């Protein structure tokens, strides 16, 4: 099996040994109606309504979406438009907390007797992939083709982020039970938990935990970025290639983030939907880097203040990892379901772009064996045919090419711009 | 409220830069520079410094005239100057060396758009132009270790020239005599361009570049391997052919130039084999004793075609159906 490209990054996992702490309840939360890929939800509540923890406050009929629940108990102050980090705007519900965190009566364990019940329960949990991309989980659980393997993604290949690692160290039983639920209801015979070898403690712990379940094994991955990319993980764990235009299920695989699996178990057991999540807070001006449990809708500022970040010095705010995360532009922006990290930096380097020297490092680094240097030329020439031939549509924006480029060319960025030139199919 | 920087991912950057790569190449050539000074004396060092300075000047002045951003600090001009100097005989008049630098930097590199845009290796073209223009000067090889001005003609010398009032004895390249010992060839105790004679120093530098990940071992291995194989078939003294002339210098330092050679490993393999074949053909059948620089130039020219032929196959990519015309 040929090795895929990728890059070795400094891990910066300074928060990995800190036990997760809980954020003091914020005074207000702003809960966006879009926190996942897919359709936006319509808010049910209006200003003045009181809401409870776990109460559904927004939903949609669209299949490619999940409902939104209140993460706090309190009073709705406003339903307004906000701008998200990706530049889009959506409706959001502002709730003033009452401090009691009274749990809604809606919160009760779902009755699951069939695959349909299970999938619907996962949807009602409001669950989206907790790894960062925010793909609605229930859709993954409805493959159109037979699936023989579940791959649980515990790679956490981005620098700084340790929220999945803390999940593995603190809630290994939830993870295992979540995996068993998926295996049971989807009738999948085998599960692999893929973990990068820079997390030996997690590998050891989970290997012990899965000993009594022969259908689950832990698979050690090399710690080269991007192990956690779906296609890369499937290739490295199973040797299967997810082809162009295919879903993992076309190769008989479902990939799920490890914290997502644990969340499935917690919901089935307690009925408490996804209203809070673990967020890694780190960066060069964060004096108390930590992993913190944050109610959905908490502002970035709240989390940074808690971690002792001097926001006056803040120059760059990254939501997610440094390789694929998005820049935040507003400290009041709320954290959603897929926010796995908040990174605050004062020192930022913006190296000057120089001529391509055709060193080929980008080609070697690309895990999908694309040719970023050629793609860049084709993009500047607006050569659509060449872009198609070079398969720019396969680029997953992992950023390896930009990372390794000695001429500091913005190759990954160009690829995303180039994709926009392709005719819609 | 302070302004936040918003930029597309990735937000971290590896430490490798063009300047660092060039610096690594300069460092890797240090053993060859030292060897050239020991073997050919102070004039070799002067020649090297002159070529590096002239190249940097030409680069700087051209960029100013063309109203482009200054690029001296990327050190690529220094590398070109150094490589060109190593490809010259110690006895070459300085003004001719400067012409070589002009050809390399201004004509071959800057007129095509600067670093990354040139289609041929500047140092190679500089050397070839000098070779064709000043053939006698470019094929007059000083006898090693005679820079202390020997009174008596050393063994192997066939002539002498006057340089700055000193007599320098000269002789033919080992590619012509075919009488040098392996040890002399390996350590550089033979006539030749100042940087090409000491195989040991070049190998140290080449291996350093491979270990640092600056060059791929594919090109030099394919190049040298092909020359070895063809000489074996032709019944020549393989080791002698490998150690003499500019093969090792060319294979490790000139045929691995990023800009003018293919980007993929398969492309580099084809490039190396092509260089090897042409070098062998010129040495075996051509009227020139040496063919390394011509082979690299010729392969530079076909590089775009090799690149087009050796594109990578992206993971899981579907074949594009040919449109019905």
XYZ file of C-alpha atoms in Angstrom:
750
model
C 0.000 0.000 0.000
C 1.449 3.319 -1.034
C 1.872 5.876 1.690
C -0.139 9.036 1.333
C 1.403 12.458 1.710
C 0.837 14.728 4.630
C 3.009 16.850 6.862
C 4.550 16.536 10.274
C 3.376 19.378 12.457
C 4.400 20.541 15.902
C 1.621 19.143 18.049
C 1.314 21.924 20.653
C -0.992 19.669 22.655
C -0.248 21.520 25.891
C -3.782 21.105 27.177
C -3.908 17.341 26.899
C -3.218 16.560 30.533
C -5.639 19.073 32.016
C -8.909 17.646 33.239
C -11.890 19.230 31.566
C -13.469 22.055 33.557
C -16.931 23.521 33.296
C -17.442 27.099 32.224
C -19.417 29.166 34.755
C -22.844 29.757 33.293
C -22.749 32.823 31.034
C -25.336 35.598 31.525
C -26.613 35.230 27.998
C -26.218 32.781 25.189
C -26.871 33.360 21.491
C -27.963 30.149 19.835
C -27.612 30.175 16.036
C -30.180 28.334 13.951
C -27.398 27.000 11.731
C -24.672 25.012 13.446
C -24.161 22.277 10.900
C -23.987 21.636 7.201
C -27.488 21.710 5.811
C -30.698 23.628 6.097
C -31.235 26.340 8.731
C -33.824 25.807 11.451
C -36.820 28.032 12.056
C -36.955 29.340 15.618
C -40.136 28.414 17.578
C -39.641 30.910 20.361
C -40.203 34.656 20.569
C -38.860 37.328 22.898
C -40.311 36.993 26.359
C -40.745 33.199 26.240
C -39.113 31.216 28.998
C -37.086 28.234 27.937
C -35.528 25.310 29.780
C -32.370 23.272 29.253
C -32.819 20.778 26.433
C -35.993 22.393 25.139
C -36.269 22.399 21.375
C -36.221 25.996 20.158
C -35.792 25.538 16.438
C -36.361 22.850 13.818
C -36.904 22.253 10.132
C -38.520 19.620 7.958
C -35.388 19.273 5.860
C -33.694 15.887 6.138
C -30.222 17.435 5.965
C -30.522 19.260 9.261
C -30.971 18.717 12.980
C -33.102 20.527 15.567
C -31.653 23.157 17.881
C -32.156 23.021 21.642
C -31.722 25.567 24.361
C -28.528 25.068 26.313
C -29.729 27.086 29.293
C -32.852 27.899 31.246
C -33.986 31.499 31.087
C -35.862 34.061 29.045
C -35.673 34.690 25.320
C -34.486 38.271 24.803
C -34.320 38.466 21.054
C -34.565 36.536 17.820
C -32.281 38.303 15.403
C -29.875 37.883 12.505
C -26.226 37.294 13.250
C -23.179 36.873 11.056
C -21.314 33.563 11.337
C -17.562 33.083 11.043
C -17.964 31.763 7.493
C -19.529 35.054 6.453
C -23.093 33.775 6.131
C -25.814 35.138 8.327
C -28.582 33.272 10.100
C -31.267 33.701 12.704
C -30.183 33.310 16.302
C -32.017 33.197 19.615
C -30.603 35.272 22.458
C -31.452 33.842 25.875
C -30.802 35.469 29.223
C -29.978 32.743 31.706
C -31.751 32.454 35.052
C -28.948 30.513 36.648
C -31.145 27.564 37.662
C -30.448 25.372 34.614
C -33.869 23.747 35.036
C -34.130 20.802 32.703
C -37.064 20.661 30.294
C -39.686 17.934 30.561
C -38.958 17.136 26.927
C -35.715 15.572 28.102
C -36.336 11.872 28.529
C -34.513 8.847 27.194
C -35.806 7.923 23.736
C -37.378 4.531 23.115
C -35.259 2.720 20.558
C -36.530 -0.544 19.123
C -35.371 -0.392 15.547
C -32.838 1.174 13.248
C -35.418 3.831 12.306
C -35.951 4.697 15.983
C -32.207 4.923 16.468
C -31.610 7.219 13.503
C -34.534 9.414 14.474
C -33.220 9.575 18.054
C -29.812 10.694 16.793
C -31.532 13.397 14.757
C -33.632 14.497 17.744
C -30.446 14.723 19.795
C -29.471 17.567 17.464
C -26.223 15.748 16.893
C -23.734 16.900 14.306
C -20.157 15.747 13.876
C -18.212 17.128 16.824
C -14.899 16.993 14.997
C -15.328 20.331 13.314
C -17.073 19.926 9.981
C -20.511 19.652 11.563
C -22.103 17.079 9.287
C -25.491 15.928 10.653
C -24.787 12.536 12.226
C -28.111 10.854 11.462
C -27.486 11.216 7.733
C -24.264 9.248 8.015
C -26.254 6.554 9.793
C -28.570 6.096 6.797
C -26.189 4.721 4.174
C -27.705 3.751 0.828
C -25.244 0.895 0.360
C -24.367 -1.978 2.729
C -21.771 -1.035 5.330
C -19.398 -3.544 6.903
C -17.101 -1.313 8.936
C -17.435 1.591 11.301
C -14.336 3.756 11.656
C -14.227 5.953 14.726
C -12.035 8.992 14.216
C -9.879 9.685 17.237
C -6.949 11.006 15.239
C -7.291 14.622 16.308
C -4.512 15.510 13.915
C -4.795 19.288 14.188
C -2.254 20.982 16.459
C -3.426 22.424 19.791
C -6.803 20.649 19.894
C -7.209 18.058 22.639
C -10.977 17.971 23.129
C -11.334 14.504 21.582
C -8.335 13.325 23.587
C -9.989 14.447 26.831
C -13.166 12.656 25.732
C -11.129 9.457 25.317
C -9.422 9.874 28.692
C -12.499 10.962 30.639
C -15.412 9.148 28.980
C -14.017 5.965 27.406
C -17.094 3.988 28.420
C -19.443 6.420 26.699
C -17.353 6.023 23.551
C -17.412 2.235 23.640
C -21.141 2.128 24.383
C -21.815 4.631 21.604
C -19.869 2.484 19.164
C -21.759 -0.614 20.278
C -25.078 1.166 19.741
C -24.127 2.101 16.188
C -22.879 -1.420 15.467
C -26.037 -2.927 16.924
C -28.667 -0.804 15.227
C -26.944 -0.550 11.889
C -25.957 -4.200 11.958
C -22.278 -3.464 11.285
C -19.932 -6.316 12.239
C -16.701 -4.415 12.874
C -15.472 -1.126 14.287
C -11.992 0.398 14.342
C -10.995 3.301 16.541
C -8.219 5.184 14.753
C -5.917 7.120 17.075
C -2.643 8.891 16.229
C 0.434 7.486 17.930
C 1.079 10.777 19.722
C -1.677 9.763 22.167
C -0.234 6.590 23.739
C -2.292 6.987 26.923
C -5.557 7.055 24.999
C -4.496 4.094 22.872
C -3.649 2.129 26.013
C -6.865 3.021 27.815
C -9.180 2.270 24.901
C -7.324 -0.931 24.022
C -8.012 -2.133 27.567
C -11.642 -1.063 27.352
C -12.329 -2.865 24.059
C -10.713 -6.106 25.172
C -14.055 -7.720 25.955
C -15.562 -6.605 22.646
C -13.863 -8.485 19.822
C -15.882 -6.502 17.265
C -14.051 -3.296 18.249
C -10.323 -2.733 17.774
C -8.034 0.205 18.301
C -5.907 1.116 15.286
C -2.741 3.151 15.813
C -2.125 5.749 13.134
C 1.092 7.650 12.455
C 0.960 11.225 13.705
C 1.151 12.903 10.353
C -1.435 15.479 9.491
C -4.155 14.945 8.137
C -4.825 11.480 9.552
C -8.259 12.613 10.622
C -9.381 13.426 7.093
C -12.072 10.912 6.228
C -10.528 9.599 3.007
C -7.054 9.428 4.517
C -8.310 7.565 7.554
C -10.271 5.021 5.516
C -7.232 4.453 3.311
C -4.850 4.071 6.240
C -7.083 1.884 8.411
C -8.753 -0.268 5.760
C -6.733 0.288 2.582
C -9.905 1.294 0.762
C -10.029 4.230 -1.608
C -13.118 6.402 -1.510
C -13.366 7.433 -5.133
C -14.227 10.745 -6.642
C -17.889 11.544 -6.025
C -18.259 8.615 -3.639
C -19.314 8.619 -0.024
C -17.448 6.453 2.489
C -20.524 4.211 2.577
C -19.958 3.413 -1.112
C -16.848 1.630 0.149
C -18.812 0.012 2.970
C -17.560 2.384 5.639
C -19.055 4.910 8.006
C -16.658 7.293 9.699
C -17.668 9.087 12.849
C -15.827 11.353 15.217
C -15.065 9.765 18.579
C -16.810 12.367 20.734
C -19.850 12.075 18.485
C -20.065 8.360 19.241
C -19.911 9.082 22.973
C -22.629 11.714 22.600
C -24.933 9.185 20.930
C -24.670 6.957 23.966
C -25.262 9.811 26.385
C -28.395 10.870 24.525
C -29.857 7.375 24.330
C -29.191 6.970 28.065
C -30.374 10.346 29.353
C -32.364 12.006 26.569
C -30.366 15.209 27.049
C -29.752 16.572 23.560
C -26.509 18.196 22.437
C -26.515 21.459 24.353
C -22.940 21.680 25.481
C -19.576 20.541 24.239
C -15.904 20.427 25.113
C -13.780 23.207 23.649
C -9.986 23.491 23.734
C -8.848 27.024 24.536
C -5.197 27.701 23.744
C -2.851 30.101 22.007
C 0.131 32.285 22.813
C -1.833 34.858 24.828
C -3.994 32.353 26.687
C -2.524 32.217 30.174
C -4.630 29.280 31.376
C -4.978 26.940 28.385
C -7.686 24.381 29.094
C -10.454 22.146 27.900
C -13.753 23.554 28.963
C -17.361 22.378 28.744
C -19.260 25.213 27.122
C -23.038 25.608 26.662
C -23.900 25.977 22.984
C -24.278 29.670 22.191
C -21.650 30.950 24.625
C -19.640 33.842 23.214
C -15.995 33.513 22.293
C -15.206 36.359 24.693
C -16.683 34.437 27.629
C -14.463 31.437 26.912
C -11.324 33.513 26.339
C -11.882 35.492 29.546
C -12.278 32.241 31.442
C -8.967 30.964 30.080
C -7.166 34.134 31.083
C -6.682 35.558 27.621
C -5.799 39.229 27.384
C -8.133 40.001 24.504
C -6.660 43.494 24.105
C -3.550 41.874 22.654
C -5.463 39.503 20.410
C -4.425 39.666 16.758
C -5.816 36.460 15.378
C -8.691 34.345 16.591
C -9.005 30.858 15.175
C -12.157 28.807 15.597
C -11.032 25.220 15.153
C -7.528 24.029 14.425
C -4.725 26.102 12.921
C -4.681 24.030 9.726
C -8.353 24.105 8.788
C -10.059 26.361 11.308
C -11.712 29.614 10.395
C -10.691 33.037 11.587
C -13.110 34.670 13.958
C -13.728 38.380 13.535
C -16.077 38.979 16.419
C -15.452 38.141 20.052
C -19.187 38.201 20.712
C -19.811 35.447 18.141
C -21.379 32.340 19.679
C -19.710 28.939 19.764
C -21.742 26.272 18.037
C -21.924 22.507 18.127
C -18.886 21.981 15.941
C -16.545 24.453 17.671
C -13.846 22.154 18.979
C -11.277 24.835 19.717
C -10.814 28.535 20.289
C -7.232 29.617 19.653
C -6.045 33.131 20.397
C -2.767 34.465 19.038
C -0.861 37.684 19.382
C 2.119 36.710 17.245
C 1.163 36.057 13.685
C 3.480 35.600 10.778
C 2.511 36.630 7.308
C 5.413 35.541 5.131
C 5.772 37.234 1.775
C 4.785 35.308 -1.302
C 7.648 34.731 -3.757
C 8.010 32.933 -7.075
C 7.259 29.225 -7.239
C 10.563 27.386 -7.506
C 8.920 24.132 -8.625
C 10.384 22.240 -5.700
C 7.431 19.842 -5.733
C 6.978 19.877 -1.949
C 3.253 20.612 -2.338
C 2.822 17.596 -4.590
C 4.618 15.360 -2.107
C 2.626 16.753 0.803
C -0.817 16.438 -0.772
C -2.543 13.454 0.853
C -4.768 13.099 -2.199
C -1.858 13.279 -4.665
C -3.024 16.449 -6.313
C -0.575 18.873 -7.943
C -1.130 22.218 -6.186
C 1.583 24.016 -8.156
C -0.004 23.031 -11.455
C -3.456 23.855 -10.103
C -2.259 27.336 -9.221
C -1.030 27.938 -12.759
C -4.284 26.611 -14.210
C -6.263 28.856 -11.857
C -4.358 31.979 -12.850
C -4.842 31.061 -16.498
C -8.557 30.472 -15.753
C -8.074 27.156 -17.542
C -11.206 25.278 -16.479
C -10.300 22.172 -18.494
C -6.914 21.905 -16.813
C -8.481 22.428 -13.384
C -10.879 19.584 -14.069
C -8.111 17.375 -15.361
C -6.036 18.116 -12.277
C -9.084 17.269 -10.125
C -9.256 20.422 -8.071
C -12.716 19.243 -6.981
C -11.048 16.554 -4.825
C -9.123 19.103 -2.734
C -10.330 18.977 0.857
C -8.496 22.163 1.883
C -6.327 20.377 4.448
C -3.697 23.087 3.932
C -0.635 20.816 3.612
C 0.453 22.458 0.354
C 0.398 25.978 1.766
C 2.107 24.756 4.922
C 5.113 23.281 3.123
C 5.515 25.873 0.351
C 8.941 27.517 0.715
C 7.750 30.402 -1.458
C 4.760 30.937 0.899
C 2.287 30.643 -1.923
C -1.347 30.391 -0.906
C -1.974 27.112 -2.684
C -4.847 25.754 -0.596
C -6.653 29.069 -0.862
C -6.203 29.077 -4.644
C -7.715 25.602 -4.821
C -10.858 26.771 -3.059
C -11.118 29.740 -5.430
C -10.502 27.407 -8.361
C -13.346 25.126 -7.278
C -15.693 28.060 -7.671
C -14.698 28.305 -11.342
C -15.827 24.762 -12.093
C -19.187 24.460 -13.811
C -21.913 23.220 -11.481
C -22.939 19.664 -12.172
C -11.214 47.066 20.139
C -8.192 45.887 18.213
C -8.429 44.753 14.634
C -8.362 41.019 14.140
C -6.561 39.503 11.192
C -8.822 37.341 9.086
C -7.194 35.025 6.591
C -7.944 31.679 5.015
C -6.546 28.512 6.575
C -3.956 27.174 7.195
C -2.856 29.604 9.872
C 0.503 27.974 10.525
C 3.405 27.709 8.170
C 6.352 25.347 7.902
C 9.794 26.776 8.440
C 11.171 25.986 4.985
C 11.740 28.981 2.735
C 13.401 29.538 -0.618
C 16.218 31.335 1.168
C 16.807 28.397 3.516
C 16.880 25.960 0.621
C 19.467 28.087 -1.182
C 21.480 28.407 2.000
C 21.475 24.609 2.346
C 22.760 24.300 -1.216
C 25.535 26.813 -0.486
C 26.474 24.888 2.667
C 26.450 21.599 0.776
C 28.929 23.015 -1.732
C 31.310 24.118 1.005
C 33.351 20.874 0.905
C 33.775 21.298 -2.842
C 34.826 24.929 -2.368
C 37.405 23.926 0.226
C 38.664 21.100 -1.963
C 38.977 23.428 -4.956
C 41.046 25.900 -2.919
C 43.342 23.144 -1.678
C 43.768 21.633 -5.120
C 43.904 24.742 -7.287
C 44.985 27.411 -4.842
C 43.873 30.889 -3.900
C 42.809 31.776 -7.426
C 40.018 29.201 -7.180
C 38.642 31.000 -4.110
C 38.920 34.360 -5.881
C 37.103 32.941 -8.889
C 34.307 31.620 -6.661
C 33.895 34.878 -4.756
C 34.017 36.862 -7.987
C 31.326 34.764 -9.656
C 29.061 34.905 -6.592
C 29.470 38.669 -6.277
C 29.038 39.263 -10.009
C 25.910 37.110 -10.116
C 24.407 38.908 -7.140
C 25.210 42.271 -8.737
C 23.712 41.299 -12.082
C 20.619 40.038 -10.288
C 20.257 43.236 -8.255
C 20.860 45.594 -11.163
C 18.531 43.720 -13.511
C 15.757 43.790 -10.932
C 16.258 47.539 -10.498
C 16.234 48.170 -14.258
C 13.155 45.999 -14.698
C 11.504 47.783 -11.741
C 10.845 44.472 -10.026
C 11.084 43.543 -6.393
C 14.641 42.904 -5.185
C 15.484 39.202 -4.944
C 19.181 39.104 -3.991
C 18.306 37.937 -0.492
C 16.772 34.672 -1.725
C 20.406 33.646 -2.386
C 19.543 31.944 -5.671
C 21.934 34.231 -7.564
C 24.711 33.305 -5.150
C 24.020 29.625 -5.783
C 24.121 30.168 -9.541
C 27.382 32.113 -9.249
C 28.936 29.435 -7.085
C 27.852 26.612 -9.376
C 29.135 28.438 -12.423
C 32.489 29.082 -10.731
C 32.806 25.423 -9.820
C 32.262 24.635 -13.498
C 35.184 26.781 -14.669
C 38.872 25.994 -14.931
C 41.026 27.869 -12.456
C 42.974 29.525 -15.251
C 40.030 31.271 -16.919
C 40.429 35.058 -17.214
C 38.210 36.823 -14.711
C 36.444 38.915 -17.343
C 35.330 35.778 -19.102
C 33.943 34.398 -15.858
C 31.971 37.626 -15.446
C 30.524 37.203 -18.925
C 29.421 33.729 -17.867
C 27.650 35.231 -14.862
C 25.968 37.800 -17.098
C 24.686 35.093 -19.427
C 23.465 32.987 -16.509
C 21.743 35.653 -14.441
C 20.596 38.271 -16.945
C 19.926 36.301 -20.111
C 18.856 32.910 -18.843
C 17.227 33.825 -15.544
C 15.994 37.410 -15.330
C 14.898 37.922 -18.932
C 12.638 34.920 -18.516
C 11.066 36.313 -15.350
C 13.504 35.530 -12.585
C 13.720 32.617 -10.202
C 11.280 29.875 -11.043
C 10.619 31.038 -14.601
C 13.831 30.087 -16.385
C 13.585 27.009 -18.596
C 17.253 26.093 -18.445
C 19.743 25.914 -15.612
C 21.464 29.333 -15.625
C 24.853 28.016 -14.505
C 24.799 25.317 -17.170
C 24.003 27.755 -19.952
C 26.620 30.165 -18.616
C 29.179 27.399 -18.767
C 28.137 26.230 -22.236
C 28.252 29.753 -23.675
C 31.764 30.221 -22.260
C 32.724 26.806 -23.565
C 31.636 27.675 -27.094
C 32.997 31.223 -26.973
C 36.342 30.623 -25.278
C 36.940 26.980 -26.029
C 40.688 27.062 -25.404
C 40.384 28.831 -22.067
C 37.561 26.546 -21.035
C 39.470 23.377 -21.851
C 42.822 24.308 -20.391
C 43.194 22.354 -17.211
C 45.712 23.338 -14.560
C 47.749 20.550 -13.030
C 46.657 20.180 -9.377
C 48.883 21.501 -6.602
C 51.140 23.548 -8.904
C 49.979 26.923 -7.634
C 53.187 27.365 -5.679
C 54.868 27.936 -9.051
C 56.973 24.879 -9.633
C 60.187 25.396 -11.561
C 60.037 22.010 -13.175
C 57.220 20.810 -15.303
C 55.226 18.282 -13.248
C 54.418 14.865 -14.555
C 51.456 14.803 -16.913
C 51.766 18.452 -17.858
C 51.614 19.190 -21.537
C 51.889 22.952 -21.510
C 51.847 26.076 -19.382
C 50.202 29.461 -19.290
C 51.017 32.749 -17.607
C 48.535 33.992 -15.039
C 49.332 37.258 -13.288
C 53.020 36.714 -13.764
C 52.951 33.129 -12.523
C 53.465 30.085 -14.644
C 50.731 27.489 -14.350
C 51.352 24.116 -15.888
C 48.443 22.523 -17.675
C 47.442 19.107 -18.932
C 44.505 17.241 -20.443
C 41.370 16.147 -18.557
C 41.429 12.598 -17.174
C 38.539 11.871 -19.528
C 41.061 12.185 -22.345
C 44.130 10.631 -20.718
C 42.273 7.748 -19.064
C 45.351 7.157 -16.946
C 44.511 8.718 -13.559
C 44.281 6.451 -10.550
C 40.939 5.933 -8.786
C 42.411 7.490 -5.680
C 43.449 10.656 -7.516
C 40.041 10.847 -9.172
C 38.257 10.342 -5.855
C 40.287 12.956 -4.014
C 40.513 15.373 -6.931
C 44.192 15.183 -7.778
C 43.441 15.565 -11.489
C 42.899 18.348 -13.954
C 39.412 19.754 -14.435
C 37.011 22.497 -13.482
C 37.719 23.695 -9.966
C 34.627 22.129 -8.379
C 34.334 18.907 -10.306
C 37.546 17.048 -9.544
C 37.095 16.042 -5.906
C 34.420 13.347 -5.932
C 34.672 12.949 -2.160
C 33.746 16.567 -1.411
C 30.863 16.471 -3.883
C 29.492 13.243 -2.449
C 29.584 14.687 1.073
C 27.605 17.695 -0.157
C 25.199 15.599 -2.194
C 24.443 13.261 0.673
C 23.935 16.268 2.941
C 21.335 17.645 0.527
C 19.546 14.306 0.375
C 19.511 13.927 4.163
C 18.204 17.467 4.608
C 15.449 16.634 2.145
C 16.509 19.401 -0.220
C 17.029 17.151 -3.219
C 15.498 13.838 -4.152
C 18.002 10.985 -4.518
C 16.110 9.827 -7.615
C 17.824 12.145 -10.104
C 21.482 11.593 -9.140
C 20.972 7.849 -8.721
C 19.222 7.557 -12.091
C 21.797 9.795 -13.799
C 24.905 8.130 -12.385
C 23.323 4.669 -12.574
C 22.535 5.087 -16.256
C 26.057 6.261 -17.052
C 27.441 3.292 -15.108
C 25.195 0.797 -16.850
C 25.888 2.076 -20.358
C 29.642 2.160 -19.743
C 29.444 -1.370 -18.416
C 27.690 -2.483 -21.574
C 30.201 -0.593 -23.721
C 33.037 -2.320 -21.876
C 34.540 0.892 -20.464
C 36.116 1.335 -17.049
C 32.885 2.140 -15.184
C 34.354 3.605 -11.992
C 36.782 5.741 -13.977
C 33.931 7.170 -16.031
C 31.876 7.908 -12.924
C 34.658 9.662 -11.039
C 36.043 11.765 -13.858
C 34.648 14.882 -15.482
C 31.648 16.775 -14.164
C 29.321 13.820 -13.657
C 29.033 13.920 -9.873
C 28.837 17.711 -9.717
C 26.208 17.706 -12.442
C 24.181 14.804 -11.098
C 23.911 16.059 -7.512
C 23.887 19.822 -7.930
C 22.790 20.771 -11.448
C 20.405 18.017 -12.541
C 18.553 18.484 -9.239
C 17.784 22.172 -9.800
C 14.084 22.467 -8.936
C 13.121 25.011 -11.522
C 14.416 23.278 -14.610
C 13.740 19.643 -13.820
C 10.512 17.638 -13.469
C 8.485 17.935 -10.255
C 7.381 14.342 -9.703
C 9.574 11.388 -8.733
C 8.747 9.555 -11.943
C 9.654 12.674 -13.911
C 12.942 12.942 -12.038
C 13.681 9.313 -12.862
C 13.099 9.908 -16.570
C 15.151 13.099 -16.399
C 18.062 11.325 -14.709
C 18.038 8.458 -17.175
C 17.882 10.900 -20.089
C 20.862 12.838 -18.743
C 22.783 9.604 -18.290
C 22.123 8.438 -21.832
C 23.100 11.758 -23.417
C 26.237 12.051 -21.263
C 27.312 8.578 -22.300
C 26.622 9.211 -25.984
C 28.623 12.441 -26.008
C 31.523 10.957 -24.068
C 31.547 7.799 -26.161
C 30.855 9.093 -29.636
C 30.904 12.905 -29.556
C 33.827 15.146 -30.361
C 33.671 16.724 -26.877
C 35.356 14.756 -24.119
C 32.631 15.799 -21.654
C 28.859 15.813 -22.088
C 27.361 16.364 -18.647
C 26.381 20.008 -19.126
C 24.955 19.428 -22.594
C 22.936 16.483 -21.334
C 21.419 18.523 -18.509
C 20.598 21.418 -20.842
C 18.931 19.115 -23.356
C 16.894 17.456 -20.643
C 15.973 20.912 -19.217
C 14.399 21.650 -22.572
C 12.208 18.544 -22.555
C 11.240 18.978 -18.891
C 7.808 20.522 -19.635
C 7.003 17.456 -21.727
C 8.193 15.078 -19.026
C 6.044 17.009 -16.545
C 2.986 16.755 -18.752
C 3.590 13.044 -19.159
C 4.160 12.286 -15.480
C 1.277 14.017 -13.747
C 0.208 12.341 -10.538
C -2.990 10.329 -10.405
C -5.078 11.789 -7.617
C -6.431 9.329 -5.069
C -9.646 7.777 -6.323
C -9.902 10.149 -9.305
C -12.270 9.213 -12.088
C -10.948 9.298 -15.624
C -12.224 12.235 -17.586
C -14.180 11.027 -20.573
C -12.961 12.400 -23.868
C -15.580 14.751 -25.196
C -17.181 13.641 -28.422
C -15.892 16.012 -31.041
